[in-house]
Amino acid sequence: MTTDAASRTIARSTPRPAASVAVPAGAPRERRPLTGRRWFVVVGGALLPIALLATWQLVSTTGLVPVSMLPSPAMVWQAAVDLAERGLLGQYVAISTQRVFLGFAFGAALGLLVGAIVGLSRLGDILLAPTLGALRAVPSLAWVPLLILWFKIGEESKIILIAIGAFFPVYTIVSAALRHVDRRLLEAGRAFGLRGVPLFATVQLPAVVPSVISALRLALAQAWLFLVAAELIASSMGLGFLLLDSGQNGRIDRIFLAIILLAVLGKLTDSIVGLFERWAIRRWA
């Protein structure tokens, strides 16, 4: 039996939801729950940020907290405009985003590869898992002096540090997911003659797609965290540098600006991975 035929047979053996029953023409349609409507999701998600912004504005303008500790939203906006007019804001954002994407790409790709080796091979698990488990416990800042010593304070040290941050979530989740694929599915695939790459592509990959996407989202968040660690210590540009420089100069408005930009960029990149998740689940799961 060919691989395609085996794939179709395994797919048919997987339980599917019962077919929907035809609704008579005159019968009322079932209404979607409020939480399932797009406008409610958008509005609901915006409520907390709007409430926080209103509270921030109220507290900062009424003098409950001095502006030296909590600048008003208008002051933060003015700081953004000032940096943008000087051509620095866009440059800082672009440099930090580039570092995150490069480090995330290298770290996630290596994490997928090593996670697959450890998850699929008992020998790989025995040889690699103990050492990687120990390295995973090393704090991010502990790598900084070593990377600076080896790669100086250039881009290589920053990207490698970000790649380390992205590697471990992907490796950990992917290896665990592959290790716990339903044995009955594997046995069914082998019964149809699937081995090696065909078995992985037909049975194991669709079973772990949701876990892989979750690993990528966590790795991307880790990449942003490790970016700040890299730029705080050895950088002359970027959002991490903006945080450090603003702290040394007492520019709390710029500190708030850098934190907000990191939050917004992190959410935007996570949303991109979320779109990829929908496509991947439709394609493979």
mmCIF file of C-alpha atoms in Angstrom:
data_model
loop_
_atom_site.group_PDB
_atom_site.id
_atom_site.type_symbol
_atom_site.label_atom_id
_atom_site.label_comp_id
_atom_site.label_asym_id
_atom_site.label_seq_id
_atom_site.Cartn_x
_atom_site.Cartn_y
_atom_site.Cartn_z
ATOM 1 C CA MET A 1 0.000 0.000 0.000
ATOM 2 C CA THR A 2 1.350 3.433 -0.929
ATOM 3 C CA THR A 3 2.061 6.195 1.567
ATOM 4 C CA ASP A 4 -0.877 8.286 0.278
ATOM 5 C CA ALA A 5 -3.259 5.367 0.626
ATOM 6 C CA ALA A 6 -2.036 4.630 4.123
ATOM 7 C CA SER A 7 -2.427 8.292 5.052
ATOM 8 C CA ARG A 8 -6.017 8.315 3.815
ATOM 9 C CA THR A 9 -6.780 5.074 5.658
ATOM 10 C CA ILE A 10 -5.353 6.396 8.943
ATOM 11 C CA ALA A 11 -7.255 9.653 8.473
ATOM 12 C CA ARG A 12 -10.488 7.716 7.946
ATOM 13 C CA SER A 13 -9.845 5.710 11.104
ATOM 14 C CA THR A 14 -9.590 8.896 13.190
ATOM 15 C CA PRO A 15 -12.906 9.765 14.896
ATOM 16 C CA ARG A 16 -14.612 12.741 13.311
ATOM 17 C CA PRO A 17 -17.460 14.911 14.556
ATOM 18 C CA ALA A 18 -20.896 13.691 13.592
ATOM 19 C CA ALA A 19 -22.306 15.196 10.424
ATOM 20 C CA SER A 20 -24.543 18.141 10.975
ATOM 21 C CA VAL A 21 -28.245 17.429 10.705
ATOM 22 C CA ALA A 22 -30.114 19.338 8.044
ATOM 23 C CA VAL A 23 -32.183 22.152 9.532
ATOM 24 C CA PRO A 24 -35.676 22.677 8.109
ATOM 25 C CA ALA A 25 -36.125 25.887 6.168
ATOM 26 C CA GLY A 26 -38.608 27.342 8.623
ATOM 27 C CA ALA A 27 -36.672 26.426 11.759
ATOM 28 C CA PRO A 28 -34.836 29.222 13.603
ATOM 29 C CA ARG A 29 -31.048 29.197 13.218
ATOM 30 C CA GLU A 30 -28.911 28.537 16.256
ATOM 31 C CA ARG A 31 -27.443 31.833 17.450
ATOM 32 C CA ARG A 32 -23.721 32.079 17.976
ATOM 33 C CA PRO A 33 -22.682 32.796 21.573
ATOM 34 C CA LEU A 34 -21.653 36.374 22.272
ATOM 35 C CA THR A 35 -18.076 35.343 23.051
ATOM 36 C CA GLY A 36 -17.791 33.801 19.595
ATOM 37 C CA ARG A 37 -18.502 37.037 17.725
ATOM 38 C CA ARG A 38 -15.522 38.908 16.322
ATOM 39 C CA TRP A 39 -16.649 42.381 17.369
ATOM 40 C CA PHE A 40 -17.086 41.205 20.964
ATOM 41 C CA VAL A 41 -13.602 39.635 20.982
ATOM 42 C CA VAL A 42 -12.060 42.884 19.699
ATOM 43 C CA VAL A 43 -13.979 45.129 22.079
ATOM 44 C CA GLY A 44 -13.441 42.801 25.036
ATOM 45 C CA GLY A 45 -9.715 42.637 24.398
ATOM 46 C CA ALA A 46 -9.479 46.431 24.258
ATOM 47 C CA LEU A 47 -11.351 47.068 27.512
ATOM 48 C CA LEU A 48 -8.472 46.403 29.911
ATOM 49 C CA PRO A 49 -5.854 48.460 27.984
ATOM 50 C CA ILE A 50 -8.305 51.382 27.758
ATOM 51 C CA ALA A 51 -9.082 51.123 31.480
ATOM 52 C CA LEU A 52 -5.369 51.025 32.330
ATOM 53 C CA LEU A 53 -4.685 54.033 30.097
ATOM 54 C CA ALA A 54 -7.535 56.014 31.676
ATOM 55 C CA THR A 55 -6.334 55.136 35.180
ATOM 56 C CA TRP A 56 -2.776 56.078 34.254
ATOM 57 C CA GLN A 57 -3.939 59.431 32.884
ATOM 58 C CA LEU A 58 -6.048 60.126 35.973
ATOM 59 C CA VAL A 59 -3.318 59.209 38.470
ATOM 60 C CA SER A 60 -0.561 61.121 36.676
ATOM 61 C CA THR A 61 -2.541 64.322 36.046
ATOM 62 C CA THR A 62 -4.185 64.616 39.476
ATOM 63 C CA GLY A 63 -0.858 64.494 41.280
ATOM 64 C CA LEU A 64 -1.534 61.272 43.186
ATOM 65 C CA VAL A 65 1.872 60.098 41.966
ATOM 66 C CA PRO A 66 4.583 62.629 41.040
ATOM 67 C CA VAL A 67 5.531 62.809 37.364
ATOM 68 C CA SER A 68 9.116 62.009 38.332
ATOM 69 C CA MET A 69 7.862 58.494 39.118
ATOM 70 C CA LEU A 70 4.909 58.173 36.751
ATOM 71 C CA PRO A 71 4.919 60.399 33.656
ATOM 72 C CA SER A 72 1.608 61.106 31.966
ATOM 73 C CA PRO A 73 0.693 59.379 28.684
ATOM 74 C CA ALA A 74 1.152 62.751 26.956
ATOM 75 C CA MET A 75 4.761 62.944 28.207
ATOM 76 C CA VAL A 76 5.482 59.446 26.915
ATOM 77 C CA TRP A 77 3.915 60.326 23.575
ATOM 78 C CA GLN A 78 6.033 63.478 23.379
ATOM 79 C CA ALA A 79 9.157 61.418 24.078
ATOM 80 C CA ALA A 80 8.216 59.126 21.186
ATOM 81 C CA VAL A 81 7.664 62.093 18.866
ATOM 82 C CA ASP A 82 11.005 63.604 19.895
ATOM 83 C CA LEU A 83 12.926 60.381 19.193
ATOM 84 C CA ALA A 84 11.066 59.896 15.913
ATOM 85 C CA GLU A 85 11.907 63.410 14.725
ATOM 86 C CA ARG A 86 15.570 62.732 15.454
ATOM 87 C CA GLY A 87 15.409 59.505 13.437
ATOM 88 C CA LEU A 88 16.194 57.284 16.428
ATOM 89 C CA LEU A 89 12.879 55.647 17.292
ATOM 90 C CA GLY A 90 12.415 53.781 14.022
ATOM 91 C CA GLN A 91 16.073 52.797 14.021
ATOM 92 C CA TYR A 92 15.901 51.360 17.539
ATOM 93 C CA VAL A 93 12.730 49.419 16.741
ATOM 94 C CA ALA A 94 14.118 48.066 13.461
ATOM 95 C CA ILE A 95 17.429 46.966 14.983
ATOM 96 C CA SER A 96 15.790 45.204 17.934
ATOM 97 C CA THR A 97 13.205 43.501 15.701
ATOM 98 C CA GLN A 98 15.912 42.303 13.326
ATOM 99 C CA ARG A 99 17.930 40.850 16.195
ATOM 100 C CA VAL A 100 14.888 39.051 17.574
ATOM 101 C CA PHE A 101 13.902 37.555 14.222
ATOM 102 C CA LEU A 102 17.428 36.342 13.434
ATOM 103 C CA GLY A 103 17.998 34.869 16.879
ATOM 104 C CA PHE A 104 14.516 33.331 16.943
ATOM 105 C CA ALA A 105 14.972 31.758 13.493
ATOM 106 C CA PHE A 106 18.316 30.153 14.356
ATOM 107 C CA GLY A 107 17.278 29.063 17.852
ATOM 108 C CA ALA A 108 13.865 27.701 16.845
ATOM 109 C CA ALA A 109 15.271 25.793 13.860
ATOM 110 C CA LEU A 110 17.968 24.176 16.002
ATOM 111 C CA GLY A 111 15.395 23.476 18.720
ATOM 112 C CA LEU A 112 13.133 21.699 16.225
ATOM 113 C CA LEU A 113 16.030 19.598 14.944
ATOM 114 C CA VAL A 114 17.411 18.596 18.348
ATOM 115 C CA GLY A 115 13.908 18.152 19.784
ATOM 116 C CA ALA A 116 13.069 15.768 16.933
ATOM 117 C CA ILE A 117 16.272 13.768 17.526
ATOM 118 C CA VAL A 118 15.641 13.478 21.273
ATOM 119 C CA GLY A 119 11.908 12.806 20.860
ATOM 120 C CA LEU A 120 12.226 10.197 18.123
ATOM 121 C CA SER A 121 15.448 8.432 19.087
ATOM 122 C CA ARG A 122 16.024 6.632 22.363
ATOM 123 C CA LEU A 123 19.776 6.895 21.805
ATOM 124 C CA GLY A 124 19.496 10.650 21.192
ATOM 125 C CA ASP A 125 17.489 10.987 24.389
ATOM 126 C CA ILE A 126 20.151 9.148 26.393
ATOM 127 C CA LEU A 127 23.070 11.116 24.936
ATOM 128 C CA LEU A 128 21.620 14.653 24.741
ATOM 129 C CA ALA A 129 18.786 15.093 27.245
ATOM 130 C CA PRO A 130 20.835 15.189 30.501
ATOM 131 C CA THR A 131 23.317 17.788 29.212
ATOM 132 C CA LEU A 132 20.651 19.980 27.616
ATOM 133 C CA GLY A 133 18.548 19.752 30.775
ATOM 134 C CA ALA A 134 21.473 21.129 32.767
ATOM 135 C CA LEU A 135 22.188 23.934 30.277
ATOM 136 C CA ARG A 136 18.512 24.907 30.274
ATOM 137 C CA ALA A 137 18.814 25.872 33.942
ATOM 138 C CA VAL A 138 21.568 28.435 33.267
ATOM 139 C CA PRO A 139 20.176 32.016 33.618
ATOM 140 C CA SER A 140 20.306 34.229 30.553
ATOM 141 C CA LEU A 141 22.662 36.786 32.106
ATOM 142 C CA ALA A 142 25.186 34.035 32.889
ATOM 143 C CA TRP A 143 25.856 33.619 29.157
ATOM 144 C CA VAL A 144 26.588 37.309 28.570
ATOM 145 C CA PRO A 145 30.204 37.523 29.879
ATOM 146 C CA LEU A 146 31.178 34.376 27.984
ATOM 147 C CA LEU A 147 29.632 35.538 24.706
ATOM 148 C CA ILE A 148 31.273 38.950 25.021
ATOM 149 C CA LEU A 149 34.621 37.259 25.633
ATOM 150 C CA TRP A 150 34.218 34.993 22.613
ATOM 151 C CA PHE A 151 32.402 37.284 20.160
ATOM 152 C CA LYS A 152 33.114 40.762 21.626
ATOM 153 C CA ILE A 153 30.156 43.180 21.680
ATOM 154 C CA GLY A 154 29.181 42.799 18.030
ATOM 155 C CA GLU A 155 25.937 41.487 16.600
ATOM 156 C CA GLU A 156 27.040 37.863 16.882
ATOM 157 C CA SER A 157 26.967 37.821 20.679
ATOM 158 C CA LYS A 158 23.477 39.333 20.807
ATOM 159 C CA ILE A 159 21.977 37.033 18.181
ATOM 160 C CA ILE A 160 23.525 33.950 19.776
ATOM 161 C CA LEU A 161 22.128 34.938 23.183
ATOM 162 C CA ILE A 162 18.647 35.388 21.666
ATOM 163 C CA ALA A 163 19.009 32.060 19.852
ATOM 164 C CA ILE A 164 19.813 30.376 23.182
ATOM 165 C CA GLY A 165 16.626 31.840 24.617
ATOM 166 C CA ALA A 166 14.545 30.598 21.666
ATOM 167 C CA PHE A 167 16.168 27.162 21.527
ATOM 168 C CA PHE A 168 15.178 25.676 24.864
ATOM 169 C CA PRO A 169 11.373 26.159 24.775
ATOM 170 C CA VAL A 170 11.188 24.626 21.294
ATOM 171 C CA TYR A 171 13.527 21.754 22.157
ATOM 172 C CA THR A 172 11.742 20.955 25.418
ATOM 173 C CA ILE A 173 8.164 21.016 24.102
ATOM 174 C CA VAL A 174 8.853 19.314 20.760
ATOM 175 C CA SER A 175 10.869 16.462 22.277
ATOM 176 C CA ALA A 176 8.179 15.854 24.924
ATOM 177 C CA ALA A 177 5.351 15.998 22.348
ATOM 178 C CA LEU A 178 7.038 13.514 20.013
ATOM 179 C CA ARG A 179 7.779 11.212 22.924
ATOM 180 C CA HIS A 180 4.079 11.071 23.828
ATOM 181 C CA VAL A 181 2.461 10.558 20.414
ATOM 182 C CA ASP A 182 -0.337 7.987 20.723
ATOM 183 C CA ARG A 183 1.227 4.530 20.289
ATOM 184 C CA ARG A 184 -1.880 3.237 18.551
ATOM 185 C CA LEU A 185 -1.420 5.781 15.761
ATOM 186 C CA LEU A 186 2.203 4.734 15.346
ATOM 187 C CA GLU A 187 1.259 1.077 15.248
ATOM 188 C CA ALA A 188 -1.427 1.799 12.648
ATOM 189 C CA GLY A 189 1.095 3.676 10.510
ATOM 190 C CA ARG A 190 3.645 0.869 10.749
ATOM 191 C CA ALA A 191 0.944 -1.664 9.883
ATOM 192 C CA PHE A 192 0.542 0.167 6.561
ATOM 193 C CA GLY A 193 4.273 0.007 5.910
ATOM 194 C CA LEU A 194 5.199 3.518 7.013
ATOM 195 C CA ARG A 195 8.713 3.943 8.384
ATOM 196 C CA GLY A 196 11.116 6.812 8.961
ATOM 197 C CA VAL A 197 10.273 10.075 7.194
ATOM 198 C CA PRO A 198 6.904 8.886 5.762
ATOM 199 C CA LEU A 199 5.781 7.827 9.246
ATOM 200 C CA PHE A 200 6.911 11.160 10.682
ATOM 201 C CA ALA A 201 5.190 13.227 7.957
ATOM 202 C CA THR A 202 1.965 11.202 7.933
ATOM 203 C CA VAL A 203 1.397 10.372 11.607
ATOM 204 C CA GLN A 204 3.763 12.085 14.029
ATOM 205 C CA LEU A 205 3.911 15.596 12.552
ATOM 206 C CA PRO A 206 0.109 16.123 12.445
ATOM 207 C CA ALA A 207 -0.111 14.864 16.037
ATOM 208 C CA VAL A 208 2.394 17.412 17.366
ATOM 209 C CA VAL A 209 1.559 20.497 15.257
ATOM 210 C CA PRO A 210 -0.345 22.285 18.081
ATOM 211 C CA SER A 211 2.532 21.616 20.491
ATOM 212 C CA VAL A 212 5.100 22.864 17.981
ATOM 213 C CA ILE A 213 3.202 26.120 17.466
ATOM 214 C CA SER A 214 2.890 26.609 21.228
ATOM 215 C CA ALA A 215 6.643 26.065 21.479
ATOM 216 C CA LEU A 216 7.290 28.674 18.788
ATOM 217 C CA ARG A 217 5.095 31.247 20.550
ATOM 218 C CA LEU A 218 6.876 30.661 23.835
ATOM 219 C CA ALA A 219 10.259 30.814 22.084
ATOM 220 C CA LEU A 220 9.367 34.142 20.495
ATOM 221 C CA ALA A 221 8.470 35.577 23.896
ATOM 222 C CA GLN A 222 11.764 34.266 25.254
ATOM 223 C CA ALA A 223 13.592 35.856 22.327
ATOM 224 C CA TRP A 224 12.273 39.299 23.336
ATOM 225 C CA LEU A 225 13.322 38.683 26.941
ATOM 226 C CA PHE A 226 16.829 37.656 25.932
ATOM 227 C CA LEU A 227 17.043 40.639 23.555
ATOM 228 C CA VAL A 228 16.673 43.025 26.483
ATOM 229 C CA ALA A 229 19.318 41.096 28.437
ATOM 230 C CA ALA A 230 21.714 41.385 25.484
ATOM 231 C CA GLU A 231 21.072 45.055 24.748
ATOM 232 C CA LEU A 232 21.147 46.133 28.371
ATOM 233 C CA ILE A 233 24.731 44.985 28.756
ATOM 234 C CA ALA A 234 26.467 45.296 25.422
ATOM 235 C CA SER A 235 24.758 47.592 22.925
ATOM 236 C CA SER A 236 24.774 51.138 21.635
ATOM 237 C CA MET A 237 21.416 50.900 19.836
ATOM 238 C CA GLY A 238 18.064 49.190 20.252
ATOM 239 C CA LEU A 239 15.223 49.230 22.757
ATOM 240 C CA GLY A 240 17.322 47.602 25.475
ATOM 241 C CA PHE A 241 19.911 50.331 25.058
ATOM 242 C CA LEU A 242 17.119 52.917 25.219
ATOM 243 C CA LEU A 243 16.048 51.455 28.572
ATOM 244 C CA LEU A 244 19.573 51.541 29.993
ATOM 245 C CA ASP A 245 20.441 54.993 28.648
ATOM 246 C CA SER A 246 17.144 56.466 29.850
ATOM 247 C CA GLY A 247 17.649 54.995 33.318
ATOM 248 C CA GLN A 248 21.121 56.507 33.571
ATOM 249 C CA ASN A 249 19.819 59.902 32.463
ATOM 250 C CA GLY A 250 16.656 59.865 34.578
ATOM 251 C CA ARG A 251 14.358 59.920 31.529
ATOM 252 C CA ILE A 252 11.461 57.933 32.976
ATOM 253 C CA ASP A 253 9.226 58.936 30.067
ATOM 254 C CA ARG A 254 11.577 57.130 27.686
ATOM 255 C CA ILE A 255 11.715 54.126 30.012
ATOM 256 C CA PHE A 256 7.921 53.839 29.810
ATOM 257 C CA LEU A 257 8.124 54.318 26.049
ATOM 258 C CA ALA A 258 10.629 51.461 25.662
ATOM 259 C CA ILE A 259 8.523 49.142 27.839
ATOM 260 C CA ILE A 260 5.357 49.933 25.855
ATOM 261 C CA LEU A 261 7.149 49.391 22.543
ATOM 262 C CA LEU A 262 8.484 46.025 23.720
ATOM 263 C CA ALA A 263 4.966 44.993 24.773
ATOM 264 C CA VAL A 264 3.425 46.091 21.465
ATOM 265 C CA LEU A 265 6.122 44.451 19.336
ATOM 266 C CA GLY A 266 5.888 41.263 21.364
ATOM 267 C CA LYS A 267 2.132 41.133 20.871
ATOM 268 C CA LEU A 268 2.373 41.861 17.137
ATOM 269 C CA THR A 269 4.947 39.130 16.529
ATOM 270 C CA ASP A 270 2.909 36.702 18.630
ATOM 271 C CA SER A 271 -0.138 37.504 16.474
ATOM 272 C CA ILE A 272 1.898 36.668 13.356
ATOM 273 C CA VAL A 273 2.726 33.253 14.820
ATOM 274 C CA GLY A 274 -0.969 32.907 15.697
ATOM 275 C CA LEU A 275 -1.895 33.352 12.027
ATOM 276 C CA PHE A 276 0.693 30.735 11.099
ATOM 277 C CA GLU A 277 -0.853 28.449 13.733
ATOM 278 C CA ARG A 278 -4.275 28.602 12.061
ATOM 279 C CA TRP A 279 -2.772 27.806 8.672
ATOM 280 C CA ALA A 280 -0.583 24.980 10.024
ATOM 281 C CA ILE A 281 -3.427 23.290 11.880
ATOM 282 C CA ARG A 282 -5.636 23.428 8.759
ATOM 283 C CA ARG A 283 -2.752 22.077 6.654
ATOM 284 C CA TRP A 284 -1.392 19.287 8.847
ATOM 285 C CA ALA A 285 -3.485 18.633 11.956
#
